[in-house]
Amino acid sequence: MSFTAAEQAAMRRALELAVTPGVPTGPNPRVGCVLIDDAGRTVAEGYHRGAGTPHAEADALAHAGESARGTTAVVTLEPCNHTGRTGPCAEALVAAGVRRVVFAQSDPNPVAAGGAETLRAAGVDVESGLLRVESGLLNTVWTFAVEHQRPFVTWKFASTLDGRSAAADGTSRWVSSRASRLDTHRLRALCDVMLVGTNTVAVDDPLLTVRDEHDQPIEHQPLRAVMGERDLDPDRRVFNSDAESVHLRTRDPQTALKELYARDRQHVFLEGGPTLAAAFLRAGLVDEIVVYVAPMLLGAGRSAVADLGITTIADAFRPRVTDITVLDGVDGEEPNVRLTLTPERH
């Protein structure tokens, strides 16, 4: 593989374009594209703005017009080769007269893959692998969902130092600090499903929307999913008009994830109670754990997770810590600690 300095600079710019603020999460990956001429000068730029909008290549070509002929297209993901809500990007690049295509990551989606072959068959020079790792980090969740045919699951909970998520009388407002709650909303906004169990809805009546630092709802809301066979009061807040909602009539985590993936959902934020968390852990369907630890002791109360069937220390569930962040206290509150962990795969 041989890449020019101009192509490397263009790929870094394409990576920046791919993460342009305001692009909603959804079924499509984040992609950026830069067209450069033989002298390495930028001719046009583009990026994907969400499902149903032009792909990054089409966006860049639209800006370039006739100037696209003879250029090199530098793209963070292999140009697609299928017709969905938009046409195949590989064919659009050929039609525009693009001379060379450099992309970072191969498309893992079998429906869309094959763009490189289409380009080569049309006489376009194609190279891949430039900043592949960096590009992969843009779409870790999307790639996981495509490869595993199910959404990536992040389990989030707040806990005291002694592992309690609520006091003995059931009160849990607030185990975590305001800084932790604001951080939770930031993470919620990165997902496209908020998932809880029917008991959480019946007892806590959560709203399950994503709100900003002023407690105002953001524009693009995740799907609010409730899992369980129990009938619920339709007046519960989770079923209001603030965001889309669905009741998944199952207790099986695999079935729930299958239904959500069929709805083009890629990232589940699991915020249910200890029973739901235990069900996902026992099924091996938790891919990331985010814990907010508050500097307090309760001594009794609800645990963060229900019985996992573990009877000896040798069988303990031992996720790997990948990040430790201290969240400074606000409004006189003590700092909380956010732990990010990854379950080990066997």
mmCIF file of C-alpha atoms in Angstrom:
data_model
loop_
_atom_site.group_PDB
_atom_site.id
_atom_site.type_symbol
_atom_site.label_atom_id
_atom_site.label_comp_id
_atom_site.label_asym_id
_atom_site.label_seq_id
_atom_site.Cartn_x
_atom_site.Cartn_y
_atom_site.Cartn_z
ATOM 1 C CA MET A 1 0.000 0.000 0.000
ATOM 2 C CA SER A 2 1.296 3.410 -0.978
ATOM 3 C CA PHE A 3 -0.320 6.661 0.089
ATOM 4 C CA THR A 4 0.793 10.225 -0.584
ATOM 5 C CA ALA A 5 1.120 12.876 2.093
ATOM 6 C CA ALA A 6 -1.867 14.648 0.537
ATOM 7 C CA GLU A 7 -3.982 11.491 0.795
ATOM 8 C CA GLN A 8 -3.023 11.053 4.434
ATOM 9 C CA ALA A 9 -3.983 14.660 5.189
ATOM 10 C CA ALA A 10 -7.237 14.235 3.283
ATOM 11 C CA MET A 11 -8.099 11.108 5.286
ATOM 12 C CA ARG A 12 -7.541 12.936 8.554
ATOM 13 C CA ARG A 13 -9.884 15.635 7.309
ATOM 14 C CA ALA A 14 -12.431 13.002 6.246
ATOM 15 C CA LEU A 15 -12.312 11.552 9.754
ATOM 16 C CA GLU A 16 -13.058 15.017 11.139
ATOM 17 C CA LEU A 17 -15.978 15.447 8.751
ATOM 18 C CA ALA A 18 -17.412 12.070 9.752
ATOM 19 C CA VAL A 19 -17.891 13.220 13.352
ATOM 20 C CA THR A 20 -19.457 16.594 12.495
ATOM 21 C CA PRO A 21 -21.644 17.571 15.487
ATOM 22 C CA GLY A 22 -25.383 17.183 15.068
ATOM 23 C CA VAL A 23 -25.380 13.967 13.046
ATOM 24 C CA PRO A 24 -27.930 11.676 14.756
ATOM 25 C CA THR A 25 -27.174 8.107 15.743
ATOM 26 C CA GLY A 26 -28.956 5.520 13.679
ATOM 27 C CA PRO A 27 -28.591 2.532 11.395
ATOM 28 C CA ASN A 28 -25.894 4.048 9.182
ATOM 29 C CA PRO A 29 -22.174 4.521 9.906
ATOM 30 C CA ARG A 30 -20.441 7.883 10.208
ATOM 31 C CA VAL A 31 -18.516 8.542 6.997
ATOM 32 C CA GLY A 32 -16.475 11.439 5.608
ATOM 33 C CA CYS A 33 -15.118 12.006 2.106
ATOM 34 C CA VAL A 34 -12.611 14.447 0.598
ATOM 35 C CA LEU A 35 -11.919 14.870 -3.134
ATOM 36 C CA ILE A 36 -8.410 16.040 -4.006
ATOM 37 C CA ASP A 37 -6.766 16.848 -7.343
ATOM 38 C CA ASP A 38 -3.394 15.674 -8.655
ATOM 39 C CA ALA A 39 -1.650 18.477 -6.795
ATOM 40 C CA GLY A 40 -3.224 17.366 -3.488
ATOM 41 C CA ARG A 41 -5.558 20.359 -3.280
ATOM 42 C CA THR A 42 -9.047 19.867 -1.882
ATOM 43 C CA VAL A 43 -11.737 20.001 -4.568
ATOM 44 C CA ALA A 44 -14.751 19.196 -2.384
ATOM 45 C CA GLU A 45 -15.766 17.659 0.934
ATOM 46 C CA GLY A 46 -18.774 15.718 2.132
ATOM 47 C CA TYR A 47 -20.121 13.674 5.002
ATOM 48 C CA HIS A 48 -23.148 11.529 5.777
ATOM 49 C CA ARG A 49 -25.829 13.298 7.813
ATOM 50 C CA GLY A 50 -27.961 10.303 8.800
ATOM 51 C CA ALA A 51 -30.332 7.723 7.367
ATOM 52 C CA GLY A 52 -32.044 8.816 4.166
ATOM 53 C CA THR A 53 -29.557 11.596 3.372
ATOM 54 C CA PRO A 54 -26.834 11.444 0.680
ATOM 55 C CA HIS A 55 -23.816 9.340 1.565
ATOM 56 C CA ALA A 56 -20.502 11.118 2.099
ATOM 57 C CA GLU A 57 -19.264 10.386 -1.442
ATOM 58 C CA ALA A 58 -22.483 11.631 -3.041
ATOM 59 C CA ASP A 59 -22.359 14.749 -0.876
ATOM 60 C CA ALA A 60 -18.780 15.506 -1.956
ATOM 61 C CA LEU A 61 -19.575 14.827 -5.630
ATOM 62 C CA ALA A 62 -22.558 17.173 -5.490
ATOM 63 C CA HIS A 63 -20.308 19.950 -4.213
ATOM 64 C CA ALA A 64 -17.631 19.224 -6.817
ATOM 65 C CA GLY A 65 -19.811 18.984 -9.926
ATOM 66 C CA GLU A 66 -17.717 18.582 -13.092
ATOM 67 C CA SER A 67 -14.570 19.267 -11.050
ATOM 68 C CA ALA A 68 -14.790 15.727 -9.661
ATOM 69 C CA ARG A 69 -13.431 14.261 -12.913
ATOM 70 C CA GLY A 70 -9.857 13.035 -12.496
ATOM 71 C CA THR A 71 -9.799 13.468 -8.712
ATOM 72 C CA THR A 72 -8.921 11.084 -5.923
ATOM 73 C CA ALA A 73 -11.730 10.308 -3.496
ATOM 74 C CA VAL A 74 -10.477 9.746 0.046
ATOM 75 C CA VAL A 75 -13.187 8.045 2.127
ATOM 76 C CA THR A 76 -13.300 6.687 5.663
ATOM 77 C CA LEU A 77 -15.371 3.638 4.622
ATOM 78 C CA GLU A 78 -15.435 1.503 1.472
ATOM 79 C CA PRO A 79 -17.934 3.030 -0.987
ATOM 80 C CA CYS A 80 -21.211 1.109 -0.870
ATOM 81 C CA ASN A 81 -22.312 -1.161 -3.684
ATOM 82 C CA HIS A 82 -26.063 -1.391 -3.142
ATOM 83 C CA THR A 83 -29.221 0.599 -3.751
ATOM 84 C CA GLY A 84 -31.163 1.492 -0.613
ATOM 85 C CA ARG A 85 -32.695 4.870 0.096
ATOM 86 C CA THR A 86 -29.783 6.219 -1.959
ATOM 87 C CA GLY A 87 -27.899 4.811 -4.949
ATOM 88 C CA PRO A 88 -24.565 2.931 -4.931
ATOM 89 C CA CYS A 89 -21.675 5.247 -4.161
ATOM 90 C CA ALA A 90 -19.237 3.084 -6.150
ATOM 91 C CA GLU A 91 -21.259 3.645 -9.317
ATOM 92 C CA ALA A 92 -21.602 7.369 -8.575
ATOM 93 C CA LEU A 93 -17.815 7.708 -8.291
ATOM 94 C CA VAL A 94 -17.334 5.904 -11.604
ATOM 95 C CA ALA A 95 -19.948 8.051 -13.338
ATOM 96 C CA ALA A 96 -18.297 11.211 -12.005
ATOM 97 C CA GLY A 97 -14.952 10.218 -13.530
ATOM 98 C CA VAL A 98 -13.056 9.832 -10.269
ATOM 99 C CA ARG A 99 -9.589 8.466 -11.088
ATOM 100 C CA ARG A 100 -8.557 6.954 -7.755
ATOM 101 C CA VAL A 101 -10.286 5.933 -4.519
ATOM 102 C CA VAL A 102 -8.530 5.555 -1.171
ATOM 103 C CA PHE A 103 -10.607 4.234 1.724
ATOM 104 C CA ALA A 104 -9.794 3.317 5.312
ATOM 105 C CA GLN A 105 -12.128 0.543 6.443
ATOM 106 C CA SER A 106 -13.697 -2.233 4.396
ATOM 107 C CA ASP A 107 -17.478 -2.393 4.672
ATOM 108 C CA PRO A 108 -18.438 -5.324 6.973
ATOM 109 C CA ASN A 109 -22.054 -5.203 5.794
ATOM 110 C CA PRO A 110 -22.545 -7.985 3.206
ATOM 111 C CA VAL A 111 -25.468 -6.074 1.717
ATOM 112 C CA ALA A 112 -23.346 -3.002 0.953
ATOM 113 C CA ALA A 113 -19.891 -4.535 0.458
ATOM 114 C CA GLY A 114 -18.231 -4.999 -2.912
ATOM 115 C CA GLY A 115 -17.722 -1.374 -3.828
ATOM 116 C CA ALA A 116 -13.970 -1.821 -4.256
ATOM 117 C CA GLU A 117 -14.481 -4.571 -6.830
ATOM 118 C CA THR A 118 -16.985 -2.472 -8.752
ATOM 119 C CA LEU A 119 -14.546 0.424 -8.854
ATOM 120 C CA ARG A 120 -11.623 -1.730 -9.989
ATOM 121 C CA ALA A 121 -13.753 -3.367 -12.677
ATOM 122 C CA ALA A 122 -14.470 0.107 -14.048
ATOM 123 C CA GLY A 123 -10.746 0.931 -14.209
ATOM 124 C CA VAL A 124 -10.540 3.045 -11.058
ATOM 125 C CA ASP A 125 -7.324 2.746 -9.034
ATOM 126 C CA VAL A 126 -8.297 1.589 -5.516
ATOM 127 C CA GLU A 127 -6.249 1.379 -2.312
ATOM 128 C CA SER A 128 -7.494 0.549 1.185
ATOM 129 C CA GLY A 129 -6.245 0.570 4.772
ATOM 130 C CA LEU A 130 -5.173 4.198 5.209
ATOM 131 C CA LEU A 131 -5.834 5.081 8.893
ATOM 132 C CA ARG A 132 -7.970 1.947 9.140
ATOM 133 C CA VAL A 133 -7.743 1.768 12.954
ATOM 134 C CA GLU A 134 -8.779 5.390 13.375
ATOM 135 C CA SER A 135 -11.689 4.904 11.017
ATOM 136 C CA GLY A 136 -12.790 1.777 12.837
ATOM 137 C CA LEU A 137 -12.988 3.724 16.094
ATOM 138 C CA LEU A 138 -15.573 6.025 14.490
ATOM 139 C CA ASN A 139 -18.011 3.182 14.030
ATOM 140 C CA THR A 140 -17.139 0.610 16.680
ATOM 141 C CA VAL A 141 -20.775 0.086 17.662
ATOM 142 C CA TRP A 142 -22.059 0.011 14.071
ATOM 143 C CA THR A 143 -19.398 -2.491 13.034
ATOM 144 C CA PHE A 144 -20.183 -4.689 16.051
ATOM 145 C CA ALA A 145 -23.911 -4.640 15.270
ATOM 146 C CA VAL A 146 -23.357 -5.569 11.628
ATOM 147 C CA GLU A 147 -20.939 -8.378 12.448
ATOM 148 C CA HIS A 148 -23.029 -9.814 15.314
ATOM 149 C CA GLN A 149 -26.462 -9.091 13.833
ATOM 150 C CA ARG A 150 -27.611 -7.525 17.089
ATOM 151 C CA PRO A 151 -27.225 -4.202 18.885
ATOM 152 C CA PHE A 152 -24.228 -3.407 21.064
ATOM 153 C CA VAL A 153 -25.372 -3.307 24.726
ATOM 154 C CA THR A 154 -24.115 -0.778 27.271
ATOM 155 C CA TRP A 155 -25.297 -1.482 30.821
ATOM 156 C CA LYS A 156 -25.292 1.607 33.003
ATOM 157 C CA PHE A 157 -25.992 1.806 36.717
ATOM 158 C CA ALA A 158 -25.244 4.016 39.708
ATOM 159 C CA SER A 159 -24.024 2.548 42.965
ATOM 160 C CA THR A 160 -22.886 3.390 46.455
ATOM 161 C CA LEU A 161 -19.505 2.231 47.734
ATOM 162 C CA ASP A 162 -21.150 -0.911 49.094
ATOM 163 C CA GLY A 163 -22.851 -1.761 45.820
ATOM 164 C CA ARG A 164 -26.363 -0.480 46.560
ATOM 165 C CA SER A 165 -28.460 1.135 43.833
ATOM 166 C CA ALA A 166 -31.288 2.128 46.194
ATOM 167 C CA ALA A 167 -31.937 2.392 49.914
ATOM 168 C CA ALA A 168 -33.897 -0.194 51.902
ATOM 169 C CA ASP A 169 -37.116 1.810 51.471
ATOM 170 C CA GLY A 170 -36.642 1.808 47.698
ATOM 171 C CA THR A 171 -35.521 5.424 47.347
ATOM 172 C CA SER A 172 -32.765 5.970 44.807
ATOM 173 C CA ARG A 173 -32.988 9.714 44.107
ATOM 174 C CA TRP A 174 -30.210 10.523 44.087
ATOM 175 C CA VAL A 175 -27.576 7.823 44.423
ATOM 176 C CA SER A 176 -25.412 9.592 41.843
ATOM 177 C CA SER A 177 -24.458 13.261 41.639
ATOM 178 C CA ARG A 178 -25.731 15.897 39.233
ATOM 179 C CA ALA A 179 -22.430 15.667 37.333
ATOM 180 C CA SER A 180 -22.991 11.931 36.919
ATOM 181 C CA ARG A 181 -26.547 12.456 35.723
ATOM 182 C CA LEU A 182 -25.402 15.002 33.143
ATOM 183 C CA ASP A 183 -22.753 12.554 31.982
ATOM 184 C CA THR A 184 -25.402 9.840 31.725
ATOM 185 C CA HIS A 185 -27.443 12.007 29.367
ATOM 186 C CA ARG A 186 -24.327 12.525 27.252
ATOM 187 C CA LEU A 187 -23.942 8.754 26.952
ATOM 188 C CA ARG A 188 -27.659 8.249 26.322
ATOM 189 C CA ALA A 189 -27.399 10.577 23.336
ATOM 190 C CA LEU A 190 -24.806 8.254 21.763
ATOM 191 C CA CYS A 191 -27.280 5.351 21.750
ATOM 192 C CA ASP A 192 -30.436 4.745 19.741
ATOM 193 C CA VAL A 193 -32.357 2.666 22.305
ATOM 194 C CA MET A 194 -33.095 3.192 25.994
ATOM 195 C CA LEU A 195 -34.123 -0.180 27.479
ATOM 196 C CA VAL A 196 -35.782 -0.893 30.832
ATOM 197 C CA GLY A 197 -37.997 -3.623 32.245
ATOM 198 C CA THR A 198 -41.707 -3.435 32.961
ATOM 199 C CA ASN A 199 -41.124 -3.276 36.725
ATOM 200 C CA THR A 200 -39.000 -0.136 36.384
ATOM 201 C CA VAL A 201 -41.786 1.516 34.393
ATOM 202 C CA ALA A 202 -44.490 0.419 36.841
ATOM 203 C CA VAL A 203 -42.603 1.483 39.974
ATOM 204 C CA ASP A 204 -40.396 4.420 38.935
ATOM 205 C CA ASP A 205 -42.380 5.823 35.971
ATOM 206 C CA PRO A 206 -39.226 7.080 34.168
ATOM 207 C CA LEU A 207 -39.422 9.475 31.244
ATOM 208 C CA LEU A 208 -36.360 7.944 29.507
ATOM 209 C CA THR A 209 -35.581 10.919 27.313
ATOM 210 C CA VAL A 210 -32.216 12.563 26.710
ATOM 211 C CA ARG A 211 -31.931 16.077 28.098
ATOM 212 C CA ASP A 212 -29.284 18.775 27.970
ATOM 213 C CA GLU A 213 -27.597 20.650 30.802
ATOM 214 C CA HIS A 214 -30.686 22.893 31.075
ATOM 215 C CA ASP A 215 -32.947 19.834 31.449
ATOM 216 C CA GLN A 216 -34.399 20.392 27.988
ATOM 217 C CA PRO A 217 -34.941 17.473 25.568
ATOM 218 C CA ILE A 218 -32.474 17.214 22.698
ATOM 219 C CA GLU A 219 -33.732 17.090 19.122
ATOM 220 C CA HIS A 220 -32.989 13.459 18.255
ATOM 221 C CA GLN A 221 -34.305 11.059 20.895
ATOM 222 C CA PRO A 222 -33.490 7.347 21.211
ATOM 223 C CA LEU A 223 -36.240 4.768 21.015
ATOM 224 C CA ARG A 224 -37.672 4.047 24.467
ATOM 225 C CA ALA A 225 -38.038 0.270 24.786
ATOM 226 C CA VAL A 226 -39.769 -1.546 27.623
ATOM 227 C CA MET A 227 -39.115 -5.274 27.941
ATOM 228 C CA GLY A 228 -41.421 -7.769 29.656
ATOM 229 C CA GLU A 229 -44.747 -9.579 29.363
ATOM 230 C CA ARG A 230 -46.552 -7.558 32.044
ATOM 231 C CA ASP A 231 -49.325 -5.189 30.955
ATOM 232 C CA LEU A 232 -48.602 -1.548 31.753
ATOM 233 C CA ASP A 233 -50.679 1.542 32.339
ATOM 234 C CA PRO A 234 -50.693 3.436 29.008
ATOM 235 C CA ASP A 235 -50.442 6.678 30.991
ATOM 236 C CA ARG A 236 -46.914 5.864 32.156
ATOM 237 C CA ARG A 237 -44.562 8.665 31.060
ATOM 238 C CA VAL A 238 -42.470 6.359 28.868
ATOM 239 C CA PHE A 239 -45.442 6.075 26.491
ATOM 240 C CA ASN A 240 -45.989 9.816 26.043
ATOM 241 C CA SER A 241 -45.304 11.762 22.849
ATOM 242 C CA ASP A 242 -41.853 13.045 23.863
ATOM 243 C CA ALA A 243 -40.145 10.211 21.949
ATOM 244 C CA GLU A 244 -40.967 6.974 20.165
ATOM 245 C CA SER A 245 -41.695 3.989 22.433
ATOM 246 C CA VAL A 246 -42.142 0.241 22.038
ATOM 247 C CA HIS A 247 -43.201 -2.532 24.423
ATOM 248 C CA LEU A 248 -41.247 -5.721 23.717
ATOM 249 C CA ARG A 249 -43.450 -8.546 24.990
ATOM 250 C CA THR A 250 -40.654 -10.900 25.983
ATOM 251 C CA ARG A 251 -38.426 -11.735 28.923
ATOM 252 C CA ASP A 252 -35.678 -13.148 26.734
ATOM 253 C CA PRO A 253 -32.777 -10.746 26.094
ATOM 254 C CA GLN A 254 -31.871 -12.399 22.775
ATOM 255 C CA THR A 255 -35.421 -12.021 21.476
ATOM 256 C CA ALA A 256 -35.530 -8.387 22.574
ATOM 257 C CA LEU A 257 -32.251 -7.580 20.833
ATOM 258 C CA LYS A 258 -33.391 -9.388 17.690
ATOM 259 C CA GLU A 259 -36.535 -7.247 17.570
ATOM 260 C CA LEU A 260 -34.551 -4.068 18.112
ATOM 261 C CA TYR A 261 -32.023 -4.962 15.400
ATOM 262 C CA ALA A 262 -34.925 -5.585 13.017
ATOM 263 C CA ARG A 263 -35.886 -1.962 13.735
ATOM 264 C CA ASP A 264 -32.418 -0.842 12.560
ATOM 265 C CA ARG A 265 -31.208 -0.132 16.097
ATOM 266 C CA GLN A 266 -27.487 -0.503 16.748
ATOM 267 C CA HIS A 267 -26.794 0.540 20.350
ATOM 268 C CA VAL A 268 -28.866 -0.312 23.428
ATOM 269 C CA PHE A 269 -28.436 1.648 26.665
ATOM 270 C CA LEU A 270 -29.592 -0.751 29.379
ATOM 271 C CA GLU A 271 -30.905 1.187 32.380
ATOM 272 C CA GLY A 272 -33.312 -1.317 33.892
ATOM 273 C CA GLY A 273 -33.255 -2.743 37.388
ATOM 274 C CA PRO A 274 -31.227 -5.612 38.862
ATOM 275 C CA THR A 275 -33.419 -8.368 37.411
ATOM 276 C CA LEU A 276 -33.082 -7.158 33.831
ATOM 277 C CA ALA A 277 -29.340 -6.568 34.252
ATOM 278 C CA ALA A 278 -28.867 -10.106 35.576
ATOM 279 C CA ALA A 279 -30.799 -11.555 32.636
ATOM 280 C CA PHE A 280 -28.516 -9.827 30.123
ATOM 281 C CA LEU A 281 -25.369 -10.771 32.045
ATOM 282 C CA ARG A 282 -26.369 -14.430 32.305
ATOM 283 C CA ALA A 283 -27.067 -14.451 28.562
ATOM 284 C CA GLY A 284 -23.628 -12.976 27.815
ATOM 285 C CA LEU A 285 -25.248 -9.992 26.120
ATOM 286 C CA VAL A 286 -23.577 -7.083 27.930
ATOM 287 C CA ASP A 287 -20.775 -5.547 25.851
ATOM 288 C CA GLU A 288 -19.878 -2.531 27.996
ATOM 289 C CA ILE A 289 -20.523 -1.521 31.593
ATOM 290 C CA VAL A 290 -20.636 2.060 32.845
ATOM 291 C CA VAL A 291 -20.812 2.496 36.628
ATOM 292 C CA TYR A 292 -21.177 5.738 38.557
ATOM 293 C CA VAL A 293 -19.877 5.210 42.108
ATOM 294 C CA ALA A 294 -20.986 7.678 44.776
ATOM 295 C CA PRO A 295 -19.023 8.187 48.024
ATOM 296 C CA MET A 296 -21.745 6.927 50.372
ATOM 297 C CA LEU A 297 -22.638 3.768 52.301
ATOM 298 C CA LEU A 298 -26.136 2.374 52.837
ATOM 299 C CA GLY A 299 -25.466 -1.011 54.407
ATOM 300 C CA ALA A 300 -28.747 -2.351 53.062
ATOM 301 C CA GLY A 301 -31.009 -1.864 50.095
ATOM 302 C CA ARG A 302 -31.322 -2.970 46.493
ATOM 303 C CA SER A 303 -28.252 -4.386 44.778
ATOM 304 C CA ALA A 304 -27.254 -3.220 41.326
ATOM 305 C CA VAL A 305 -27.703 -6.725 39.903
ATOM 306 C CA ALA A 306 -29.804 -9.727 40.895
ATOM 307 C CA ASP A 307 -28.578 -13.284 41.516
ATOM 308 C CA LEU A 308 -26.166 -14.474 38.835
ATOM 309 C CA GLY A 309 -25.955 -18.017 40.138
ATOM 310 C CA ILE A 310 -22.379 -17.496 41.343
ATOM 311 C CA THR A 311 -21.595 -19.379 44.558
ATOM 312 C CA THR A 312 -17.799 -19.191 44.788
ATOM 313 C CA ILE A 313 -15.234 -16.434 44.335
ATOM 314 C CA ALA A 314 -13.477 -18.408 41.612
ATOM 315 C CA ASP A 315 -16.541 -18.004 39.400
ATOM 316 C CA ALA A 316 -16.882 -14.257 39.956
ATOM 317 C CA PHE A 317 -17.809 -12.108 36.958
ATOM 318 C CA ARG A 318 -14.665 -10.059 36.309
ATOM 319 C CA PRO A 319 -14.992 -7.381 33.621
ATOM 320 C CA ARG A 320 -11.862 -5.519 32.555
ATOM 321 C CA VAL A 321 -11.573 -1.867 33.563
ATOM 322 C CA THR A 322 -10.921 0.310 30.503
ATOM 323 C CA ASP A 323 -11.402 3.792 31.988
ATOM 324 C CA ILE A 324 -11.602 5.528 35.369
ATOM 325 C CA THR A 325 -12.783 9.137 35.421
ATOM 326 C CA VAL A 326 -13.449 11.384 38.424
ATOM 327 C CA LEU A 327 -16.463 13.607 37.836
ATOM 328 C CA ASP A 328 -16.048 16.782 39.861
ATOM 329 C CA GLY A 329 -18.897 17.632 42.189
ATOM 330 C CA VAL A 330 -21.216 20.554 41.457
ATOM 331 C CA ASP A 331 -23.608 22.450 43.715
ATOM 332 C CA GLY A 332 -21.695 21.285 46.777
ATOM 333 C CA GLU A 333 -21.864 17.575 45.932
ATOM 334 C CA GLU A 334 -18.972 15.199 46.403
ATOM 335 C CA PRO A 335 -17.170 13.939 43.270
ATOM 336 C CA ASN A 336 -18.349 10.665 41.763
ATOM 337 C CA VAL A 337 -16.232 8.129 39.906
ATOM 338 C CA ARG A 338 -17.218 6.769 36.512
ATOM 339 C CA LEU A 339 -15.874 3.311 35.726
ATOM 340 C CA THR A 340 -16.033 1.902 32.215
ATOM 341 C CA LEU A 341 -15.569 -1.857 31.934
ATOM 342 C CA THR A 342 -15.599 -4.485 29.212
ATOM 343 C CA PRO A 343 -16.704 -8.075 29.869
ATOM 344 C CA GLU A 344 -14.101 -10.625 28.905
ATOM 345 C CA ARG A 345 -15.104 -12.862 25.997
ATOM 346 C CA HIS A 346 -14.337 -16.568 26.258
#
